[in-house]
Short mmCIF file of N, CA and C in Angstrom, two decimals:
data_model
loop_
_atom_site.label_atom_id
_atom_site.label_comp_id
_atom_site.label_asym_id
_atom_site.label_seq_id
_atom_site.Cartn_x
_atom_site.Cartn_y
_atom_site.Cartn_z
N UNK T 399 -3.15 -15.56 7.50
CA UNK T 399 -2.04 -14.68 7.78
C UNK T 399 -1.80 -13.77 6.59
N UNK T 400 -1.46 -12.53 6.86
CA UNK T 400 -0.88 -11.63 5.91
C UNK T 400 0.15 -11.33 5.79
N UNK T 401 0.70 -11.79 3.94
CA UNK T 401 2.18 -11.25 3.87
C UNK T 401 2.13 -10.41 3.35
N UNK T 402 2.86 -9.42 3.53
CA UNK T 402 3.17 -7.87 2.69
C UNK T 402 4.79 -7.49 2.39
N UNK T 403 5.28 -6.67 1.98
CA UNK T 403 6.42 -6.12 1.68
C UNK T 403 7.57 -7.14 1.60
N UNK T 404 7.58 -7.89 0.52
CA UNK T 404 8.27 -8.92 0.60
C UNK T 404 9.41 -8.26 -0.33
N UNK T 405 11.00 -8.28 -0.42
CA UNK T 405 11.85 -8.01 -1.42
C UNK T 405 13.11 -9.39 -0.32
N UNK T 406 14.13 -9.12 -1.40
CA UNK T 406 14.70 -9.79 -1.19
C UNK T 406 15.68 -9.83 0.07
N UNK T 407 15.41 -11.27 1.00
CA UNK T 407 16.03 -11.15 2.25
C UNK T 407 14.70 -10.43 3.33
N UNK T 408 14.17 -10.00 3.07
CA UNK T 408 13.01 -10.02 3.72
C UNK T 408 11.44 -10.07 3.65
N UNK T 409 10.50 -10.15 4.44
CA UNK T 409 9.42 -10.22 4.45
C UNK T 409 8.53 -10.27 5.68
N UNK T 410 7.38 -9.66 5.71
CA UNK T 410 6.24 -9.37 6.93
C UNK T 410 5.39 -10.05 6.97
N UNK T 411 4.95 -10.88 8.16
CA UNK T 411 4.18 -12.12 8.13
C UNK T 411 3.17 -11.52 9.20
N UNK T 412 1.95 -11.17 9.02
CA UNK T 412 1.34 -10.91 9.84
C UNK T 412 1.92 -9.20 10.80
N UNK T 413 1.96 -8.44 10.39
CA UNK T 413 3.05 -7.09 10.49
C UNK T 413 4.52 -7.55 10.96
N UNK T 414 4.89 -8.61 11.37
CA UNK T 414 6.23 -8.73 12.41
C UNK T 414 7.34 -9.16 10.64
N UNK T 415 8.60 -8.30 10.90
CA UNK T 415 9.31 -8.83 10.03
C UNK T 415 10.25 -10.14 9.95
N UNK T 416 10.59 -10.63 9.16
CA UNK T 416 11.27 -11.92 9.42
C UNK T 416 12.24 -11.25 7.96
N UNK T 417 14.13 -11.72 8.30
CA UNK T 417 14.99 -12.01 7.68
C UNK T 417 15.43 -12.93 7.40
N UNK T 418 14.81 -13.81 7.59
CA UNK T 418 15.69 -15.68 7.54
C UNK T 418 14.40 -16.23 7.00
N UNK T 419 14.40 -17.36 6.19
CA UNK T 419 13.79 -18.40 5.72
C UNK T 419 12.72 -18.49 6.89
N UNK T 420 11.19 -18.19 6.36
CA UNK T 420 10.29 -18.69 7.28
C UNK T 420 9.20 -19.83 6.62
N UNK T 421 8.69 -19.98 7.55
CA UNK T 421 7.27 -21.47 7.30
C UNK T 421 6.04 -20.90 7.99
N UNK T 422 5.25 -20.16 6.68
CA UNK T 422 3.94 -19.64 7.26
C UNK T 422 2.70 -20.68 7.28
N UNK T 423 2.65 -21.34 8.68
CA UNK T 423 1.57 -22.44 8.78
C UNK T 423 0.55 -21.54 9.75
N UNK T 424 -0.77 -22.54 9.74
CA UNK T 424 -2.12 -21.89 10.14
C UNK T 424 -1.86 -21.46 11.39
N UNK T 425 -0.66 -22.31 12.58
CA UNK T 425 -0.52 -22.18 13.32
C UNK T 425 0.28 -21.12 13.68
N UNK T 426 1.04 -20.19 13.03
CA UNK T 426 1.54 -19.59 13.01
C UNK T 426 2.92 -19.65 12.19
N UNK T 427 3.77 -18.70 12.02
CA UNK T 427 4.93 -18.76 11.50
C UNK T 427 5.78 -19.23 12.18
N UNK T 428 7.14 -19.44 11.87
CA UNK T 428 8.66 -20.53 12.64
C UNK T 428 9.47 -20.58 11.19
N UNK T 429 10.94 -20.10 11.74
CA UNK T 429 11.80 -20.15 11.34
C UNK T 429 11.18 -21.30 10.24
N UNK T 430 12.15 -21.64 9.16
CA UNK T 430 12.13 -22.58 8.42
C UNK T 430 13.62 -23.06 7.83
N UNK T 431 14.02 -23.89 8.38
CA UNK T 431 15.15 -24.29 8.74
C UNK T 431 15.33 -25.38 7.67
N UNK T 432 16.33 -25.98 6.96
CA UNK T 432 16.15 -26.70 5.64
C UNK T 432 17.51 -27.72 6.46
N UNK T 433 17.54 -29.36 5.81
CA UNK T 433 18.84 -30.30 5.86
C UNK T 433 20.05 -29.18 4.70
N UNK T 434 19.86 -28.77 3.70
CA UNK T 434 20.65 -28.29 2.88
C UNK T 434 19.66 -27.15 2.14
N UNK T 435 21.27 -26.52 2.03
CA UNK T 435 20.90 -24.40 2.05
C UNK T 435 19.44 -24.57 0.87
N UNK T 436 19.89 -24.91 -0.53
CA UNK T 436 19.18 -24.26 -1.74
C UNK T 436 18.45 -26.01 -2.39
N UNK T 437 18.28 -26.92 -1.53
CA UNK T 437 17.31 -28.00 -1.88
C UNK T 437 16.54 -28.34 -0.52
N UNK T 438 15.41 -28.61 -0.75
CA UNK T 438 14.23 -29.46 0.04
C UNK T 438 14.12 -30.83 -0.06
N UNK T 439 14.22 -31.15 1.00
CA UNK T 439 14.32 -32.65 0.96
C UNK T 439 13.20 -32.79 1.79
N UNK T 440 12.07 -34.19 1.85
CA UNK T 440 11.14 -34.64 2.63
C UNK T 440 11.19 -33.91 4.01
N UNK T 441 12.48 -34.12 4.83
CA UNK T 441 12.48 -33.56 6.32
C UNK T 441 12.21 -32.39 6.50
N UNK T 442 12.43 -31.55 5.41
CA UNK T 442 12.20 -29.87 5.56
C UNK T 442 10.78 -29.37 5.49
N UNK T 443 9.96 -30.50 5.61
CA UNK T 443 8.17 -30.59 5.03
C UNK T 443 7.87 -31.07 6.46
N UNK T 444 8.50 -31.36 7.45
CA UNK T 444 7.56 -32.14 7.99
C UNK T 444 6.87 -31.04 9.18
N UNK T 445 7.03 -30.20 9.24
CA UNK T 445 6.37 -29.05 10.27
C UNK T 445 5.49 -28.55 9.52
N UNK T 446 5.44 -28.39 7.97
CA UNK T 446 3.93 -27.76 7.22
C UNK T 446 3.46 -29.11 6.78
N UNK T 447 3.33 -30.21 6.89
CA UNK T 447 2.94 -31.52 6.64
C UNK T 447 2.11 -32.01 7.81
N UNK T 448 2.53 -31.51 9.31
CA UNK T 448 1.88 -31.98 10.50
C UNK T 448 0.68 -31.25 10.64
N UNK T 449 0.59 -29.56 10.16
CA UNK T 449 -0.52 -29.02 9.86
C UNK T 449 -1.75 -29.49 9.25
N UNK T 450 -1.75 -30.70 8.58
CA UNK T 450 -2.70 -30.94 7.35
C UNK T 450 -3.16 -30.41 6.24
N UNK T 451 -2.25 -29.84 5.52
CA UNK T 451 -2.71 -28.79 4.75
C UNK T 451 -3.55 -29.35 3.91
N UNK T 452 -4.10 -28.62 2.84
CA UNK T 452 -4.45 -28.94 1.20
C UNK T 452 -2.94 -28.34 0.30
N UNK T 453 -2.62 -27.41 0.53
CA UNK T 453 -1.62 -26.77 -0.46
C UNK T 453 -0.15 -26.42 0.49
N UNK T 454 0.61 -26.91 -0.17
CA UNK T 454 1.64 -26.37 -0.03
C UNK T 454 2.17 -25.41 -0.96
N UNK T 455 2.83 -24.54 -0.59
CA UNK T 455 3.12 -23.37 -1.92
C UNK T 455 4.91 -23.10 -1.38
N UNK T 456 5.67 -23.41 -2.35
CA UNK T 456 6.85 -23.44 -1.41
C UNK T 456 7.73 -22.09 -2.68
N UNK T 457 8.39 -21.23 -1.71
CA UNK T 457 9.13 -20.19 -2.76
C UNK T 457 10.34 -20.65 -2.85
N UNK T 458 10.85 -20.13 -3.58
CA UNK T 458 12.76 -20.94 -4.17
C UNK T 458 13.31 -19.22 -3.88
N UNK T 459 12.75 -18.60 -3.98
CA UNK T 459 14.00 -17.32 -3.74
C UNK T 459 13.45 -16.43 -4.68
N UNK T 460 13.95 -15.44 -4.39
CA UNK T 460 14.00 -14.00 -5.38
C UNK T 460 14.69 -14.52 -7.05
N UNK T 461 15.84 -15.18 -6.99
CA UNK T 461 15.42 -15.72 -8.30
C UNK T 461 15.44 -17.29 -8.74
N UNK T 462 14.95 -17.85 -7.62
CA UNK T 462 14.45 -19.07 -8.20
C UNK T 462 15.08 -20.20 -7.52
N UNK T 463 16.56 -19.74 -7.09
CA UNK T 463 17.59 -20.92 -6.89
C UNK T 463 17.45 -22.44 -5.98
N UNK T 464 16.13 -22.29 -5.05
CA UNK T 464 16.09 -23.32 -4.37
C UNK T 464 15.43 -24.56 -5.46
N UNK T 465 15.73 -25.69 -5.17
CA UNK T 465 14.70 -26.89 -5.77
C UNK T 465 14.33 -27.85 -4.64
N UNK T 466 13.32 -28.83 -5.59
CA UNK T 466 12.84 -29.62 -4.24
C UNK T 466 12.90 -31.22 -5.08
N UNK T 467 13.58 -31.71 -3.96
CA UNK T 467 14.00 -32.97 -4.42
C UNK T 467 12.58 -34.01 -5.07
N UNK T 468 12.92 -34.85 -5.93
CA UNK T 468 11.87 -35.31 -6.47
C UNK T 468 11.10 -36.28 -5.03
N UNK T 469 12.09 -36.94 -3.89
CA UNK T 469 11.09 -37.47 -3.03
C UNK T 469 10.31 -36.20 -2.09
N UNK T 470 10.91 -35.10 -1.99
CA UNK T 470 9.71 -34.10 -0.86
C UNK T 470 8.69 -34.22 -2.15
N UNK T 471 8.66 -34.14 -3.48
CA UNK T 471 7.42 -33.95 -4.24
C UNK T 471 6.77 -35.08 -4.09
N UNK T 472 7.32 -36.22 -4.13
CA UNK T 472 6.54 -37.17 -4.11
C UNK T 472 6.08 -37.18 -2.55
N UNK T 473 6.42 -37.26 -1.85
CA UNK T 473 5.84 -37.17 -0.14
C UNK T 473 4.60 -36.50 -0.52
N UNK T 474 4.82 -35.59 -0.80
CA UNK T 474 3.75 -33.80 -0.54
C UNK T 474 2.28 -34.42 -1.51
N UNK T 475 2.90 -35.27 -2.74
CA UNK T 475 1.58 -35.56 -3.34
C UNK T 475 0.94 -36.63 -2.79
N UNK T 476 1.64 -37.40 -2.81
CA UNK T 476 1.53 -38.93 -1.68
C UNK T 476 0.40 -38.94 -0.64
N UNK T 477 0.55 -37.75 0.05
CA UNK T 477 -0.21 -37.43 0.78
C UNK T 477 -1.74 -36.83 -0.37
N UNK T 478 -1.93 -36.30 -1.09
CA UNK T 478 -2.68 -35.81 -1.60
C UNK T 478 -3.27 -34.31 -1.68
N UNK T 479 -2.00 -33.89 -1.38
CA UNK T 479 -1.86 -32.10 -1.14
C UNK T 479 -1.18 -31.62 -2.29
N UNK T 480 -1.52 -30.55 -2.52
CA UNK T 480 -1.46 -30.14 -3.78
C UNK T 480 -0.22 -29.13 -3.88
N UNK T 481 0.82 -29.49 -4.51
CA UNK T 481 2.36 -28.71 -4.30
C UNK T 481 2.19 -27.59 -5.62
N UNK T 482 2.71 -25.71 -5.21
CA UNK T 482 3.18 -25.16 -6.03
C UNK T 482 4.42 -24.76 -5.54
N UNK T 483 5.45 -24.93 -6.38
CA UNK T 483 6.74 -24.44 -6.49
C UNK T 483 7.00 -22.88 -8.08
N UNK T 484 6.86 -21.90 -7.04
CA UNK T 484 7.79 -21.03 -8.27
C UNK T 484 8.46 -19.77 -6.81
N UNK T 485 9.11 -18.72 -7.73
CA UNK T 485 9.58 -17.87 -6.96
C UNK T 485 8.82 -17.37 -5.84
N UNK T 486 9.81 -16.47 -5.14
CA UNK T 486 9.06 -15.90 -3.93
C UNK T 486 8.14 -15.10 -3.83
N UNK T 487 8.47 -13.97 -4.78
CA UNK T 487 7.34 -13.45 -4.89
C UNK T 487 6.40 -13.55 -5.45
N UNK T 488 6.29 -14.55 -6.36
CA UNK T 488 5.19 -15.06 -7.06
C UNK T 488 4.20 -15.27 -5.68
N UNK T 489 4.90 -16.84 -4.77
CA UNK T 489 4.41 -17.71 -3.75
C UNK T 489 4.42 -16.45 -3.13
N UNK T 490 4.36 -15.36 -2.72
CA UNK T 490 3.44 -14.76 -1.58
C UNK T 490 2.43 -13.93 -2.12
N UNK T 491 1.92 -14.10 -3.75
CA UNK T 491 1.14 -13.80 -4.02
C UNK T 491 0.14 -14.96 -4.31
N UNK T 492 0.42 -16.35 -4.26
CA UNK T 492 -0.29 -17.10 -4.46
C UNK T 492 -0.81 -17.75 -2.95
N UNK T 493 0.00 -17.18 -1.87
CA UNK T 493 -0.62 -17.64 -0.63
C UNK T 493 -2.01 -16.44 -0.24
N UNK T 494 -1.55 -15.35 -1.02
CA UNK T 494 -2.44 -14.29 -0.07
C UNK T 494 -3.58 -14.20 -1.35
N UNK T 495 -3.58 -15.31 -2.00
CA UNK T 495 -5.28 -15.09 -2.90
C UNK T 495 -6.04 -16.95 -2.56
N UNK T 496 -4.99 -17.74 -2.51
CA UNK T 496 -5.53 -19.32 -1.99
C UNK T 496 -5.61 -19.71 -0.74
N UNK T 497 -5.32 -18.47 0.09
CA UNK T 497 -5.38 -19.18 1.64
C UNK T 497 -6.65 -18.69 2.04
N UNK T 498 -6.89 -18.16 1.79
CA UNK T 498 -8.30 -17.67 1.95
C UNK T 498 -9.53 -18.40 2.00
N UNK T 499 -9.76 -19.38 1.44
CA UNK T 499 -10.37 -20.38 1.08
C UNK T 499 -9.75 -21.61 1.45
N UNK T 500 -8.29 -22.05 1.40
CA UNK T 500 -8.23 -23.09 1.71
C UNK T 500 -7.02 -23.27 3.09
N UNK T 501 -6.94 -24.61 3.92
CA UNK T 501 -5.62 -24.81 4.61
C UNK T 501 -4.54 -24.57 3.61
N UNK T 502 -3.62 -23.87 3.85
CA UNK T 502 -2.18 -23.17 2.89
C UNK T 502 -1.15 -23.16 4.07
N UNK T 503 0.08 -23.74 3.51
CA UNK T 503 1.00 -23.62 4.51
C UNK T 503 2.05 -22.69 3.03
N UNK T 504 2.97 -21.90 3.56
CA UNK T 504 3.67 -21.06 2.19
C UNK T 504 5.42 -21.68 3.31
N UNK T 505 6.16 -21.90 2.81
CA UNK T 505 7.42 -22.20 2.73
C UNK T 505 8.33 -21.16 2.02
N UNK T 506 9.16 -20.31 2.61
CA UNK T 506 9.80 -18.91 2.10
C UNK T 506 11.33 -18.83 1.87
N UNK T 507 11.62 -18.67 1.02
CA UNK T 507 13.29 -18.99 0.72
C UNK T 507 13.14 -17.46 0.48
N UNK T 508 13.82 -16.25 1.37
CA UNK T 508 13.66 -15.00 1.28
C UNK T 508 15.11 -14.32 0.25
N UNK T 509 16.04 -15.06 0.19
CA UNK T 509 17.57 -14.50 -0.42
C UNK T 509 17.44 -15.39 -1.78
N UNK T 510 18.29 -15.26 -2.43
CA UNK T 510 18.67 -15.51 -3.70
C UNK T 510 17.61 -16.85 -4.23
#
């Protein structure tokens, strides 16, 4: 999938725009819906987790604010998939040079 024009509060997943938190899996994109606003907890993994990925690449926001609880990290490695956490726009530059090569699911915190 291709992301392009990403700023804050939005982003293009394949040309279609999305304003809300999305979950770009192989299968396509879907809302990405979290238990709580600006942390990840295990449950918020389990729709890019059913994919099988190798990588998860999860964004925290335009500047950073989301975190991910130490058990979704431990889940995500547990499994033996390989977790990056930094900003958003970093993570839609690290999905659109590693997905290419590998299963990549990208996790998008598009606002703050």
């Amino acid at each position: 999938m291709e992301l392009t024009g990403y700023r804050f509060g939005r982003i293009e997943v394949d040309g279609k725009e999305w304003t809300r938190d999305v979950a770009v899996l192989p299968s396509g994109p879907r809302p990405w819906i979290r238990k709580e606003g600006h942390r990840v907890h295990p449950e918020d993994l389990q729709d890019a987790l059913a994919e099988n990925p190798e990588l998860i690449i999860i964004g925290t926001g335009y500047t950073g604010i989301l975190t991910v609880t130490p058990e979704a990290e431990t889940l995500v490695k547990e499994r033996g998939i390989e977790l990056l956490v930094m900003k958003t726009g970093e993570a839609v530059e690290a999905y659109s040079e590693l997905s290419h090569n590998r299963r990549a699911c990208a996790l998008l915190h598009l606002t703050c």
